Amino acid sequence: MKKRCISVYFMAIAAALSLIACSSDREDEQGGAQPSDGKALVTLRIATDNGKALTRAWQDANAKAQPDRIEMMYSWIVLITDGSKIKYKYTGTPTDAKAEIDDVCTNVEMVSGNYSVYSFANISEASLKSYFGLSSESSLNVGDDLADATVAAAKATINGNGFVPSATNGIPMSNKQTLTVPASGSITKDLIVVRMLAKIEVQVYNEGASDVVVNTIALTDVTANAANNLMLLPNYGTTPDYPDDMAAHHMDIQPNLSSWATRDNLIFVPAGEATARTIPANTTTTPVTFTFYVNESIAPDNGSGLFYLSFGFDGQTEYHHALINQKGSTTNDDDAWHYIARNDYRVIPVHLTDWLFRIEPLAFVPIGGYPAVTVSSDAHHATFSTGGMIALQPFVKKRGDDTWRDFDNSEVEFISLSWKNSDGDNKAVYNSDGTEKDGAGKIVKTAFAYDPVTKSIIGELNSAITTPGTYKTAVTFTVKVGPANKQYTYSFTCDVNLQVGS
């Protein structure tokens, strides 16, 4: 699927991330009854949020404030294994309906040793059996075989895109932790379940002079609702401080997709006025908010390695926004939306403006090259069929204007430009004799740069590539526009189909 990298009409996006984490455990010696020799008294508590870490429930007030706290637990299953067999099993329904924290067991004698603890919430035992590859007649009882490798390899079917949590349909949660039981005394351990869905909140401001009606919102290339699309357990931490527990830092929580996972586009229809919602003119302080759930996902190899948010507006075409990063920068990839992890709570402020942008691509092909450039129907994606010089000429106009203006206009100030190849390198390096150093085969020979004389973004595609195929690059520029001198970012994607030697 060809991607469209733009921020047209409604341009300024600061994809603010509220990064979600999960807490570490605690093991505290406590007084009380004395256990038998070689055993300890163990108390386990299961929670979506223990009040110590920035889990979604801690960061996102709506996770608790929604009716009946629908993002919390409705039921839980805890399986404790010695790596090969189930040694202890606990199930239950929270005593406080839709609870955030509940006791699994209190002062239960457990044999000294090291255990794997698998915690699940809002997932039926029948579903767990299916994920473990067990038949409906099989059981999950103490003494049954359940190897760590079996659980780690378990695939789950999670229909998270467009998920609607309710009193009968709670968000599925899972996690693995380790438990070390001493030979005497007592310990308490917190079990933290991790939501298997991400939550997206789009905050829309309208700086324009007229109302805008939003019919649909789409998020491109998220993991599809399909059989066995996600691994059952999170991709837990790899940092030295959290070697085997689900990490306490968001960057340790990477998507854990099944090899069977496919991509899809989530189409969200907002509830409100019938099937649409109006964003009034001059909505500049309190945004209109859209919230929906998605499967954890990895961005596609589309030249930019980013997701795209699209709006369908009443009586108009769709407009697409590249989710660049939380700071609105185009030069720092550390904060880029290259993935959406389970339990993420991501906030995207979108500012609708009256300014429209477009790119006109031009190709100056070498002798013997293929003089072809095809522009997508929405004019935000180009496909070239050769190497050589290319120019991307940007234009801007205000809604209601009849004339597109280039960047010599007094209301436009060019700020910065960046670009990225799908092959992971920004440009090839050449020796003094013109031969290429490390990184042969890079599609961009001369870096893209803005030329103030021609008012174009000019670069050179590598004509010397010897391997046929499709190469991708994404060009992103930032400008300040209008009397308010506000900053906007626009992205344009180029595919290059090289037919070498033909």
mmCIF file of N, CA and C in Angstrom, residues 43 46 95 137 140 172 175 185 206 217 225 258 270 277 282 288 290 303 354 360 396 401 421 423 426 442 465 490:
data_model
loop_
_atom_site.group_PDB
_atom_site.id
_atom_site.type_symbol
_atom_site.label_atom_id
_atom_site.label_comp_id
_atom_site.label_asym_id
_atom_site.label_seq_id
_atom_site.Cartn_x
_atom_site.Cartn_y
_atom_site.Cartn_z
ATOM 1 N N THR A 43 1.799 -13.554 50.167
ATOM 2 C CA THR A 43 0.615 -12.753 49.861
ATOM 3 C C THR A 43 0.811 -12.135 48.486
ATOM 4 N N ILE A 46 -3.003 -8.359 42.883
ATOM 5 C CA ILE A 46 -2.999 -8.109 41.449
ATOM 6 C C ILE A 46 -3.600 -6.736 41.185
ATOM 7 N N THR A 95 -13.324 -8.264 44.453
ATOM 8 C CA THR A 95 -14.342 -8.027 45.478
ATOM 9 C C THR A 95 -14.976 -6.662 45.322
ATOM 10 N N GLU A 137 -11.141 -30.016 26.462
ATOM 11 C CA GLU A 137 -11.206 -30.988 27.551
ATOM 12 C C GLU A 137 -10.023 -30.856 28.510
ATOM 13 N N LEU A 140 -6.497 -26.479 33.335
ATOM 14 C CA LEU A 140 -5.401 -25.653 33.834
ATOM 15 C C LEU A 140 -5.409 -25.782 35.350
ATOM 16 N N PRO A 172 -8.575 -6.980 27.734
ATOM 17 C CA PRO A 172 -7.734 -8.115 28.142
ATOM 18 C C PRO A 172 -6.375 -7.621 28.638
ATOM 19 N N ASN A 175 0.592 -10.609 31.807
ATOM 20 C CA ASN A 175 1.949 -10.290 32.234
ATOM 21 C C ASN A 175 2.638 -11.532 32.757
ATOM 22 N N GLY A 185 9.753 -17.286 56.735
ATOM 23 C CA GLY A 185 9.264 -15.917 56.778
ATOM 24 C C GLY A 185 8.053 -15.702 55.902
ATOM 25 N N ASN A 206 -9.481 23.935 16.269
ATOM 26 C CA ASN A 206 -9.824 24.527 14.970
ATOM 27 C C ASN A 206 -9.488 26.007 14.996
ATOM 28 N N ILE A 217 -12.109 9.283 11.402
ATOM 29 C CA ILE A 217 -10.687 9.388 11.694
ATOM 30 C C ILE A 217 -10.089 8.018 11.403
ATOM 31 N N ASN A 225 -7.220 -6.701 13.207
ATOM 32 C CA ASN A 225 -8.024 -7.635 14.013
ATOM 33 C C ASN A 225 -8.092 -8.949 13.243
ATOM 34 N N SER A 258 2.614 -11.280 16.739
ATOM 35 C CA SER A 258 2.754 -12.624 16.205
ATOM 36 C C SER A 258 3.312 -12.546 14.788
ATOM 37 N N PRO A 270 -16.688 8.885 14.793
ATOM 38 C CA PRO A 270 -16.950 9.491 16.108
ATOM 39 C C PRO A 270 -18.421 9.498 16.458
ATOM 40 N N ARG A 277 -18.989 14.749 14.092
ATOM 41 C CA ARG A 277 -18.824 15.675 15.194
ATOM 42 C C ARG A 277 -18.287 16.985 14.648
ATOM 43 N N ASN A 282 -12.598 28.698 15.605
ATOM 44 C CA ASN A 282 -11.884 29.365 16.697
ATOM 45 C C ASN A 282 -11.890 28.543 17.987
ATOM 46 N N VAL A 288 -11.822 19.531 20.988
ATOM 47 C CA VAL A 288 -12.796 18.450 20.877
ATOM 48 C C VAL A 288 -11.995 17.153 20.841
ATOM 49 N N PHE A 290 -11.374 12.956 20.658
ATOM 50 C CA PHE A 290 -11.787 11.661 20.123
ATOM 51 C C PHE A 290 -10.902 10.593 20.763
ATOM 52 N N GLY A 303 9.080 4.524 3.843
ATOM 53 C CA GLY A 303 9.954 5.651 3.561
ATOM 54 C C GLY A 303 10.232 6.474 4.792
ATOM 55 N N ASP A 354 -6.407 27.217 8.269
ATOM 56 C CA ASP A 354 -6.933 27.560 6.951
ATOM 57 C C ASP A 354 -5.885 27.416 5.857
ATOM 58 N N GLU A 360 4.636 19.822 -6.111
ATOM 59 C CA GLU A 360 4.677 19.446 -7.520
ATOM 60 C C GLU A 360 6.043 18.838 -7.806
ATOM 61 N N VAL A 396 1.632 26.896 -1.435
ATOM 62 C CA VAL A 396 0.776 27.118 -0.287
ATOM 63 C C VAL A 396 -0.347 28.071 -0.681
ATOM 64 N N ASP A 401 -8.772 30.828 -1.141
ATOM 65 C CA ASP A 401 -8.002 31.476 -2.202
ATOM 66 C C ASP A 401 -8.096 30.659 -3.477
ATOM 67 N N ASN A 421 15.492 7.706 4.337
ATOM 68 C CA ASN A 421 15.335 6.600 3.406
ATOM 69 C C ASN A 421 14.805 5.377 4.115
ATOM 70 N N ASP A 423 15.970 2.573 3.514
ATOM 71 C CA ASP A 423 17.118 1.699 3.735
ATOM 72 C C ASP A 423 17.899 2.108 4.971
ATOM 73 N N ASN A 426 20.823 8.191 5.413
ATOM 74 C CA ASN A 426 20.353 9.441 4.838
ATOM 75 C C ASN A 426 21.051 9.828 3.542
ATOM 76 N N LYS A 442 22.571 3.227 -1.924
ATOM 77 C CA LYS A 442 21.618 4.164 -1.341
ATOM 78 C C LYS A 442 20.905 4.909 -2.461
ATOM 79 N N ILE A 465 22.738 2.626 -9.102
ATOM 80 C CA ILE A 465 22.293 1.430 -8.395
ATOM 81 C C ILE A 465 22.151 0.274 -9.388
ATOM 82 N N TYR A 490 5.162 19.525 6.932
ATOM 83 C CA TYR A 490 4.565 18.836 5.783
ATOM 84 C C TYR A 490 5.525 17.735 5.340
#
